[in-house]
mmCIF file of C-alpha atoms in Angstrom:
data_model
loop_
_atom_site.group_PDB
_atom_site.id
_atom_site.type_symbol
_atom_site.label_atom_id
_atom_site.label_comp_id
_atom_site.label_asym_id
_atom_site.label_seq_id
_atom_site.Cartn_x
_atom_site.Cartn_y
_atom_site.Cartn_z
ATOM 1 C CA MET U 22 -12.934 -12.324 9.217
ATOM 2 C CA SER U 23 -10.007 -12.849 6.905
ATOM 3 C CA VAL U 24 -11.763 -10.683 4.309
ATOM 4 C CA VAL U 25 -12.032 -7.809 6.798
ATOM 5 C CA MET U 26 -8.405 -8.261 7.797
ATOM 6 C CA PHE U 27 -7.348 -8.303 4.161
ATOM 7 C CA PHE U 28 -9.100 -5.070 3.286
ATOM 8 C CA LEU U 29 -7.819 -3.306 6.410
ATOM 9 C CA ALA U 30 -4.223 -4.379 5.755
ATOM 10 C CA ALA U 31 -4.397 -3.681 2.021
ATOM 11 C CA ALA U 32 -5.839 -0.207 2.595
ATOM 12 C CA ALA U 33 -3.128 0.558 5.168
ATOM 13 C CA ALA U 34 -0.408 -0.690 2.818
ATOM 14 C CA ILE U 35 -1.634 1.375 -0.122
ATOM 15 C CA ILE U 36 -2.171 4.497 1.984
ATOM 16 C CA GLY U 37 1.321 4.078 3.416
ATOM 17 C CA ALA U 38 2.779 3.736 -0.091
ATOM 18 C CA ILE U 39 0.981 6.871 -1.275
ATOM 19 C CA GLY U 40 2.233 8.669 1.831
ATOM 20 C CA VAL U 41 5.841 7.715 1.037
ATOM 21 C CA VAL U 42 5.548 9.271 -2.414
ATOM 22 C CA THR U 43 3.522 12.383 -1.613
ATOM 23 C CA LEU U 44 4.784 13.612 1.772
ATOM 24 C CA ARG U 45 7.259 16.488 1.503
ATOM 25 C CA ASN U 46 9.334 15.853 4.630
ATOM 26 C CA PRO U 47 11.607 12.774 4.254
ATOM 27 C CA LEU U 48 11.119 11.881 7.921
ATOM 28 C CA TYR U 49 7.349 11.581 7.396
ATOM 29 C CA SER U 50 8.050 9.483 4.297
ATOM 30 C CA VAL U 51 10.085 7.067 6.425
ATOM 31 C CA LEU U 52 7.281 6.861 9.000
ATOM 32 C CA ALA U 53 4.736 6.194 6.241
ATOM 33 C CA LEU U 54 6.983 3.394 4.984
ATOM 34 C CA VAL U 55 7.010 1.868 8.478
ATOM 35 C CA CYS U 56 3.194 1.854 8.436
ATOM 36 C CA HIS U 57 3.281 0.285 4.969
ATOM 37 C CA LEU U 58 5.715 -2.437 6.072
ATOM 38 C CA VAL U 59 3.665 -3.405 9.121
ATOM 39 C CA ALA U 60 0.501 -3.630 6.997
ATOM 40 C CA LEU U 61 2.395 -5.764 4.495
ATOM 41 C CA ALA U 62 3.468 -8.079 7.321
ATOM 42 C CA ALA U 63 -0.212 -8.541 8.159
ATOM 43 C CA LEU U 64 -0.850 -9.499 4.521
ATOM 44 C CA PHE U 65 2.027 -12.004 4.727
ATOM 45 C CA LEU U 66 0.398 -13.530 7.806
ATOM 46 C CA LEU U 67 -2.878 -13.896 5.909
ATOM 47 C CA LEU U 68 -0.904 -15.761 3.228
ATOM 48 C CA ARG U 69 0.472 -18.147 5.899
ATOM 49 C CA ALA U 70 4.032 -16.890 5.684
ATOM 50 C CA GLU U 71 4.665 -16.549 9.412
ATOM 51 C CA PHE U 72 8.428 -16.449 9.320
ATOM 52 C CA VAL U 73 8.597 -13.899 6.497
ATOM 53 C CA ALA U 74 6.103 -11.688 8.352
ATOM 54 C CA ALA U 75 8.207 -11.813 11.517
ATOM 55 C CA ALA U 76 11.391 -11.094 9.560
ATOM 56 C CA GLN U 77 9.651 -8.211 7.817
ATOM 57 C CA VAL U 78 8.738 -6.556 11.105
ATOM 58 C CA VAL U 79 12.043 -7.231 12.859
ATOM 59 C CA VAL U 80 14.497 -6.602 10.019
ATOM 60 C CA TYR U 81 12.679 -4.026 7.913
ATOM 61 C CA ALA U 82 10.456 -2.032 10.229
ATOM 62 C CA GLY U 83 12.976 -2.458 13.031
ATOM 63 C CA ALA U 84 16.531 -2.263 11.779
ATOM 64 C CA VAL U 85 16.485 -0.784 8.276
ATOM 65 C CA MET U 86 14.048 1.978 9.178
ATOM 66 C CA VAL U 87 16.173 2.988 12.176
ATOM 67 C CA LEU U 88 19.072 3.340 9.725
ATOM 68 C CA TYR U 89 16.884 5.563 7.558
ATOM 69 C CA VAL U 90 15.857 7.729 10.502
ATOM 70 C CA PHE U 91 19.490 8.195 11.518
ATOM 71 C CA VAL U 92 20.496 9.234 8.016
ATOM 72 C CA VAL U 93 17.551 11.650 7.779
ATOM 73 C CA ALA U 94 18.691 13.178 11.067
ATOM 74 C CA TYR U 95 22.308 13.382 9.841
ATOM 75 C CA VAL U 96 21.636 14.755 6.368
ATOM 76 C CA GLY U 97 18.973 17.093 7.688
ATOM 77 C CA GLY U 98 15.936 16.202 5.642
ATOM 78 C CA GLY U 99 14.878 19.606 4.421
ATOM 79 C CA GLU U 100 11.895 20.249 2.230
ATOM 80 C CA GLU U 101 12.823 19.645 -1.374
ATOM 81 C CA VAL U 102 12.014 22.226 -4.003
ATOM 82 C CA ALA U 103 9.283 21.223 -6.385
ATOM 83 C CA ALA U 104 10.497 21.652 -9.925
ATOM 84 C CA GLY U 105 8.258 22.014 -12.938
ATOM 85 C CA SER U 106 10.145 19.500 -15.011
ATOM 86 C CA THR U 107 8.601 17.259 -17.602
ATOM 87 C CA LEU U 108 9.149 14.212 -15.363
ATOM 88 C CA ARG U 109 6.640 15.674 -12.897
ATOM 89 C CA ILE U 110 3.933 15.152 -15.503
ATOM 90 C CA LEU U 111 5.364 12.119 -17.265
ATOM 91 C CA GLY U 112 6.082 10.156 -14.059
ATOM 92 C CA PRO U 113 2.471 9.728 -12.871
ATOM 93 C CA LEU U 114 1.395 9.054 -16.463
ATOM 94 C CA PHE U 115 3.972 6.276 -16.716
ATOM 95 C CA ALA U 116 2.842 4.825 -13.381
ATOM 96 C CA LEU U 117 -0.787 4.895 -14.509
ATOM 97 C CA ALA U 118 0.062 3.164 -17.801
ATOM 98 C CA LEU U 119 2.035 0.520 -15.899
ATOM 99 C CA ALA U 120 -0.900 -0.036 -13.534
ATOM 100 C CA VAL U 121 -3.355 -0.484 -16.399
ATOM 101 C CA GLU U 122 -1.030 -2.911 -18.120
ATOM 102 C CA LEU U 123 -0.450 -4.959 -14.965
ATOM 103 C CA PHE U 124 -4.155 -5.122 -14.172
ATOM 104 C CA ILE U 125 -4.942 -6.319 -17.666
ATOM 105 C CA ALA U 126 -2.228 -8.965 -17.364
ATOM 106 C CA LEU U 127 -3.324 -10.078 -13.882
ATOM 107 C CA LEU U 128 -7.093 -9.945 -13.923
ATOM 108 C CA GLY U 129 -7.810 -10.211 -17.619
ATOM 109 C CA SER U 130 -6.011 -13.237 -18.870
ATOM 110 C CA ALA U 131 -3.088 -14.812 -17.109
ATOM 111 C CA LEU U 132 -4.617 -16.072 -13.911
ATOM 112 C CA SER U 133 -7.632 -17.852 -15.323
ATOM 113 C CA GLY U 134 -5.636 -21.071 -15.615
ATOM 114 C CA ILE U 135 -4.494 -21.086 -11.972
ATOM 115 C CA HIS U 136 -6.789 -21.883 -9.055
ATOM 116 C CA ARG U 137 -7.868 -18.745 -7.240
ATOM 117 C CA TYR U 138 -7.949 -20.100 -3.706
ATOM 118 C CA GLY U 139 -4.548 -21.696 -3.514
ATOM 119 C CA ALA U 140 -3.249 -25.117 -2.650
ATOM 120 C CA PRO U 141 -4.790 -26.950 0.313
ATOM 121 C CA TYR U 142 -3.159 -26.081 3.634
ATOM 122 C CA LYS U 143 -0.573 -28.527 4.866
ATOM 123 C CA LEU U 144 0.723 -28.666 8.407
ATOM 124 C CA GLY U 145 3.868 -26.625 9.068
ATOM 125 C CA PHE U 146 3.627 -24.463 5.948
ATOM 126 C CA GLY U 147 5.810 -21.368 6.321
ATOM 127 C CA THR U 148 6.979 -22.047 9.860
ATOM 128 C CA PRO U 149 10.551 -21.157 10.857
ATOM 129 C CA GLU U 150 11.327 -24.865 11.091
ATOM 130 C CA GLN U 151 10.328 -25.503 7.498
ATOM 131 C CA ILE U 152 12.081 -22.370 6.189
ATOM 132 C CA GLY U 153 15.254 -23.233 8.071
ATOM 133 C CA ARG U 154 15.250 -26.782 6.776
ATOM 134 C CA LEU U 155 14.856 -25.555 3.204
ATOM 135 C CA PHE U 156 17.612 -22.972 3.665
ATOM 136 C CA LEU U 157 20.053 -25.611 4.831
ATOM 137 C CA THR U 158 19.149 -28.264 2.254
ATOM 138 C CA ASP U 159 17.679 -27.181 -1.069
ATOM 139 C CA TYR U 160 18.624 -23.495 -0.945
ATOM 140 C CA LEU U 161 22.025 -23.698 0.716
ATOM 141 C CA PHE U 162 23.879 -21.940 -2.088
ATOM 142 C CA PRO U 163 21.614 -18.843 -2.190
ATOM 143 C CA PHE U 164 21.861 -18.716 1.602
ATOM 144 C CA GLU U 165 25.666 -18.605 1.526
ATOM 145 C CA VAL U 166 25.713 -16.101 -1.330
ATOM 146 C CA ALA U 167 23.327 -13.879 0.644
ATOM 147 C CA SER U 168 25.603 -13.939 3.683
ATOM 148 C CA LEU U 169 28.599 -13.031 1.508
ATOM 149 C CA LEU U 170 26.588 -10.202 -0.048
ATOM 150 C CA LEU U 171 25.736 -8.841 3.414
ATOM 151 C CA LEU U 172 29.419 -8.850 4.351
ATOM 152 C CA VAL U 173 30.399 -7.026 1.161
ATOM 153 C CA ALA U 174 27.648 -4.444 1.676
ATOM 154 C CA ALA U 175 28.673 -3.805 5.291
ATOM 155 C CA VAL U 176 32.331 -3.282 4.369
ATOM 156 C CA GLY U 177 31.352 -1.149 1.371
ATOM 157 C CA ALA U 178 29.096 1.087 3.446
ATOM 158 C CA ILE U 179 31.853 1.683 6.001
ATOM 159 C CA VAL U 180 34.375 2.501 3.246
ATOM 160 C CA LEU U 181 31.923 4.878 1.557
ATOM 161 C CA ALA U 182 30.783 6.726 4.648
ATOM 162 C CA ARG U 183 33.992 6.938 6.663
ATOM 163 C CA ARG U 184 35.652 10.265 7.420
ATOM 164 C CA ARG U 185 38.480 10.856 4.965
ATOM 165 C CA ARG U 186 41.717 12.650 5.904
ATOM 166 C CA GLY U 187 42.405 15.933 4.199
ATOM 167 C CA LEU U 188 38.834 16.941 3.548
ATOM 168 C CA GLU U 189 38.575 19.162 6.626
ATOM 169 C CA ASP U 190 40.832 22.236 6.664
ATOM 170 C CA GLY U 191 42.711 23.231 9.782
ATOM 171 C CA ALA U 192 42.886 19.808 11.354
ATOM 172 C CA LEU U 193 45.309 19.743 14.301
ATOM 173 C CA GLU U 194 48.393 17.554 14.050
ATOM 174 C CA LEU U 195 50.050 15.963 17.055
ATOM 175 C CA LYS U 196 53.277 17.857 16.273
ATOM 176 C CA ASP U 197 51.490 21.225 16.597
ATOM 177 C CA LEU U 198 50.022 20.232 19.936
ATOM 178 C CA LEU U 199 53.485 19.272 21.287
ATOM 179 C CA ALA U 200 55.115 22.484 20.083
ATOM 180 C CA ALA U 201 52.496 24.815 21.614
ATOM 181 C CA PRO U 202 53.798 27.224 24.304
ATOM 182 C CA ARG U 203 52.842 26.171 27.801
ATOM 183 C CA PRO U 204 53.498 27.230 31.416
ATOM 184 C CA ALA U 205 56.687 26.037 33.024
ATOM 185 C CA TYR U 206 56.854 22.558 34.498
ATOM 186 C CA THR U 207 53.594 21.344 32.921
ATOM 187 C CA GLY U 208 53.954 17.901 31.504
ATOM 188 C CA THR U 209 57.191 17.181 33.352
ATOM 189 C CA ILE U 210 58.120 14.792 36.125
ATOM 190 C CA ALA U 211 58.688 17.823 38.338
ATOM 191 C CA GLU U 212 54.961 18.612 38.084
ATOM 192 C CA GLY U 213 54.108 15.009 38.793
ATOM 193 C CA VAL U 214 56.034 14.826 42.062
ATOM 194 C CA GLY U 215 54.782 18.218 43.246
ATOM 195 C CA VAL U 216 57.893 20.348 42.700
ATOM 196 C CA ARG U 217 55.864 22.849 40.729
ATOM 197 C CA ARG U 218 53.574 23.667 43.624
ATOM 198 C CA VAL U 219 56.572 24.298 45.868
ATOM 199 C CA ARG U 220 58.174 26.543 43.257
ATOM 200 C CA GLU U 221 54.969 28.484 42.856
ATOM 201 C CA GLN U 222 54.779 29.083 46.586
ATOM 202 C CA ILE U 223 58.388 30.261 46.586
ATOM 203 C CA GLU U 224 57.796 32.524 43.582
ATOM 204 C CA GLN U 225 54.653 33.986 45.143
ATOM 205 C CA ALA U 226 56.565 34.647 48.295
ATOM 206 C CA HIS U 227 59.225 36.511 46.310
ATOM 207 C CA GLY U 228 56.679 38.286 44.071
ATOM 208 C CA GLY U 229 57.838 36.612 40.869
ATOM 209 C CA VAL U 230 55.726 35.411 37.975
ATOM 210 C CA THR U 231 55.718 31.955 36.512
ATOM 211 C CA GLU U 232 58.053 31.701 33.558
ATOM 212 C CA VAL U 233 56.874 30.486 30.195
ATOM 213 C CA VAL U 234 58.781 27.789 28.358
ATOM 214 C CA PRO U 235 59.396 28.840 24.744
ATOM 215 C CA ALA U 236 57.887 26.617 22.103
ATOM 216 C CA GLY U 237 59.926 23.600 21.134
ATOM 217 C CA SER U 238 62.361 23.590 24.034
ATOM 218 C CA ALA U 239 63.119 20.319 25.770
ATOM 219 C CA ALA U 240 60.853 19.640 28.733
ATOM 220 C CA GLY U 241 63.520 18.085 30.934
ATOM 221 C CA SER U 242 65.855 21.110 31.123
ATOM 222 C CA THR U 243 63.525 23.422 33.061
ATOM 223 C CA GLU U 244 65.094 22.726 36.456
ATOM 224 C CA ARG U 245 66.547 25.998 37.659
ATOM 225 C CA SER U 246 69.894 25.867 39.346
ATOM 226 C CA MET D 19 -10.033 -14.414 0.061
ATOM 227 C CA ALA D 20 -9.237 -14.955 -3.596
ATOM 228 C CA LEU D 21 -5.548 -14.735 -4.277
ATOM 229 C CA ASP D 22 -5.759 -12.382 -7.253
ATOM 230 C CA TRP D 23 -6.730 -9.595 -4.848
ATOM 231 C CA TYR D 24 -3.301 -9.873 -3.296
ATOM 232 C CA LEU D 25 -1.734 -9.651 -6.756
ATOM 233 C CA ALA D 26 -3.794 -6.537 -7.478
ATOM 234 C CA VAL D 27 -2.530 -4.893 -4.264
ATOM 235 C CA SER D 28 1.006 -5.869 -5.219
ATOM 236 C CA ALA D 29 0.653 -4.349 -8.697
ATOM 237 C CA LEU D 30 -0.768 -1.133 -7.230
ATOM 238 C CA ILE D 31 2.071 -0.765 -4.731
ATOM 239 C CA PHE D 32 4.629 -1.419 -7.476
ATOM 240 C CA CYS D 33 3.136 1.300 -9.663
ATOM 241 C CA ILE D 34 3.100 3.798 -6.787
ATOM 242 C CA GLY D 35 6.773 3.030 -6.137
ATOM 243 C CA ALA D 36 7.712 3.368 -9.810
ATOM 244 C CA GLY D 37 5.942 6.705 -10.074
ATOM 245 C CA GLY D 38 7.684 7.883 -6.903
ATOM 246 C CA VAL D 39 11.123 6.995 -8.268
ATOM 247 C CA LEU D 40 10.397 9.108 -11.328
ATOM 248 C CA VAL D 41 8.829 12.086 -9.566
ATOM 249 C CA ARG D 42 10.815 12.605 -6.367
ATOM 250 C CA ARG D 43 14.226 14.303 -6.400
ATOM 251 C CA ASN D 44 15.531 13.592 -2.916
ATOM 252 C CA PRO D 45 17.768 10.464 -3.176
ATOM 253 C CA LEU D 46 16.562 9.355 0.256
ATOM 254 C CA VAL D 47 12.949 9.255 -0.922
ATOM 255 C CA VAL D 48 14.026 7.576 -4.178
ATOM 256 C CA LEU D 49 15.536 4.798 -2.039
ATOM 257 C CA LEU D 50 12.277 4.560 -0.075
ATOM 258 C CA CYS D 51 10.336 4.175 -3.334
ATOM 259 C CA LEU D 52 12.732 1.416 -4.414
ATOM 260 C CA GLU D 53 11.849 -0.318 -1.150
ATOM 261 C CA LEU D 54 8.183 -0.020 -2.085
ATOM 262 C CA MET D 55 8.809 -1.749 -5.420
ATOM 263 C CA LEU D 56 10.830 -4.557 -3.809
ATOM 264 C CA ASN D 57 8.098 -5.079 -1.231
ATOM 265 C CA ALA D 58 5.466 -5.298 -3.939
ATOM 266 C CA ALA D 59 7.550 -8.010 -5.613
ATOM 267 C CA ASN D 60 7.817 -9.771 -2.246
ATOM 268 C CA LEU D 61 4.047 -9.749 -1.837
ATOM 269 C CA ALA D 62 3.617 -11.272 -5.304
ATOM 270 C CA LEU D 63 6.225 -13.948 -4.549
ATOM 271 C CA ILE D 64 4.521 -14.944 -1.312
ATOM 272 C CA THR D 65 1.133 -14.998 -2.991
ATOM 273 C CA PHE D 66 2.445 -17.396 -5.628
ATOM 274 C CA ALA D 67 4.055 -19.532 -2.903
ATOM 275 C CA ARG D 68 0.623 -19.803 -1.267
ATOM 276 C CA MET D 69 -0.955 -20.571 -4.628
ATOM 277 C CA HIS D 70 1.382 -23.466 -5.365
ATOM 278 C CA GLY D 71 1.681 -24.734 -1.803
ATOM 279 C CA GLY D 72 5.494 -24.686 -1.709
ATOM 280 C CA GLU D 73 7.863 -22.540 0.324
ATOM 281 C CA GLY D 74 10.218 -21.705 -2.542
ATOM 282 C CA GLY D 75 8.597 -18.303 -3.037
ATOM 283 C CA GLN D 76 8.988 -17.461 0.638
ATOM 284 C CA ILE D 77 12.683 -18.350 0.482
ATOM 285 C CA PHE D 78 13.009 -16.087 -2.528
ATOM 286 C CA ALA D 79 11.228 -13.281 -0.656
ATOM 287 C CA LEU D 80 13.698 -13.590 2.211
ATOM 288 C CA ILE D 81 16.619 -13.377 -0.229
ATOM 289 C CA VAL D 82 15.024 -10.261 -1.754
ATOM 290 C CA MET D 83 14.853 -8.755 1.741
ATOM 291 C CA VAL D 84 18.585 -9.426 2.204
ATOM 292 C CA VAL D 85 19.392 -7.786 -1.139
ATOM 293 C CA ALA D 86 17.188 -4.810 -0.237
ATOM 294 C CA ALA D 87 18.997 -4.398 3.078
ATOM 295 C CA CYS D 88 22.366 -4.398 1.254
ATOM 296 C CA GLU D 89 21.124 -1.851 -1.264
ATOM 297 C CA VAL D 90 19.871 0.411 1.522
ATOM 298 C CA THR D 91 23.162 0.168 3.399
ATOM 299 C CA VAL D 92 25.286 1.115 0.395
ATOM 300 C CA GLY D 93 22.831 3.792 -0.764
ATOM 301 C CA LEU D 94 22.716 5.467 2.631
ATOM 302 C CA GLY D 95 26.519 5.291 2.833
ATOM 303 C CA LEU D 96 26.715 7.128 -0.480
ATOM 304 C CA LEU D 97 24.216 9.674 0.802
ATOM 305 C CA VAL D 98 26.283 10.324 3.935
ATOM 306 C CA ALA D 99 29.405 10.726 1.776
ATOM 307 C CA ILE D 100 27.568 13.197 -0.474
ATOM 308 C CA SER D 101 26.314 15.291 2.422
ATOM 309 C CA ARG D 102 29.766 15.255 4.045
ATOM 310 C CA ARG D 103 31.267 16.873 0.945
ATOM 311 C CA ASN D 104 28.529 19.549 1.056
ATOM 312 C CA LEU D 105 27.150 18.565 -2.333
ATOM 313 C CA PRO D 106 23.443 19.218 -2.959
ATOM 314 C CA ILE D 107 21.119 16.380 -1.889
ATOM 315 C CA ASP D 108 19.213 16.302 -5.163
ATOM 316 C CA VAL D 109 19.355 13.720 -7.929
ATOM 317 C CA ASP D 110 19.012 16.378 -10.626
ATOM 318 C CA GLU D 111 21.954 18.418 -9.325
ATOM 319 C CA LEU D 112 24.332 15.467 -9.049
ATOM 320 C CA HIS D 113 25.517 15.216 -12.649
ATOM 321 C CA GLU D 114 29.279 15.202 -12.184
ATOM 322 C CA LEU D 115 29.697 11.911 -14.072
ATOM 323 C CA ASN D 116 27.452 13.113 -16.880
ATOM 324 C CA GLY D 117 30.029 13.724 -19.599
#
C-alpha cells in the first residue's frame, strides 16, 4: 500500500514540476506548483513527518500560492516570447548533467553505508508536540531568527511594493480641489441650514440664475445684502 | 519503501527546477522554479530525518519553508514594483545595473 502511495505521489510531484517549467501561461505554472506541493505533502506523510506535511499544505499551497495568484493577476501574466538564445539549449543540458551526477552520487556510492529502510519507528515521531518541544528547547535560536527574518521580509515587501509619490503625472492636490470654481453657497454654513434652497426659490421666482463664486474667494462672504 | 527512492525523486525535482531557472525568462516563473529547488531540498532533509530517526531534519525543513516564504514575499514585491514602473517583465530585458 505504501509502495502504491509512493509511486502515485512521486509521479504527481514530478509531473507537477515539469508542468511548472514547461507551461507557457504563468497562472498554469502556479496551479501546477500547487499540484506539486500537495503531492510532496503526501510524500512527507509517508516519511512520518506529519507536522511538516500539514504546514506544507497550509502555508505553501494555501498562503504563498494565493500571493502568487494575486501577483499574476496584477502583473497580467502574458505569454512570454520564446527566444532562441544559447541558454535555451544549454539549460536542459546542464540540468541533465546535474541529474546524472546526482544519481551517480546517490545510487552508486554514497548510500551503501547507510541503512535503506530507516531507523525503527518510535512513538510520537514528527508530531506537532515533538516539533514544538524541539523548537522551544534545542532549536530556540533558529526559531527566533526565523521570526525576525519574517518580520524583515514583511516590512521589506511593503516598502518595495508601495505606491510612491511623484511617479504618476497629474495627481490632484488638495489645494487644487479647494480652489476649483463651484456654485454659490456650496460648502458653506448657509447651505447646511437650508438658506440656499430658499434663495434658489426666490431666484427662480424672479427669473435669476444662480451666481458662480470665482475661484479662490472666501466662502463666508457670499451672503448678499 | 526503500529510502533512496525518495532521494532519487528529490534529485529529479531539483534538476527540473535548476533547468527551469536557466530556461525561463519570466521572473515569476523563475521564482516558481526556485520554489521547486527548495522543495526538493526539503524532501531530502525529511528523508534523512527518517533515516536517522531524529527530528532535526524536519526542523531544518520548516526553517527552509520560512526562508522560502520570505524570499517569495520580497521577490513578488520587486515584481510589483517593476510592473508599476512599466518596465518589461523579462529577466533578459532588465539589465539596468549591468555596467
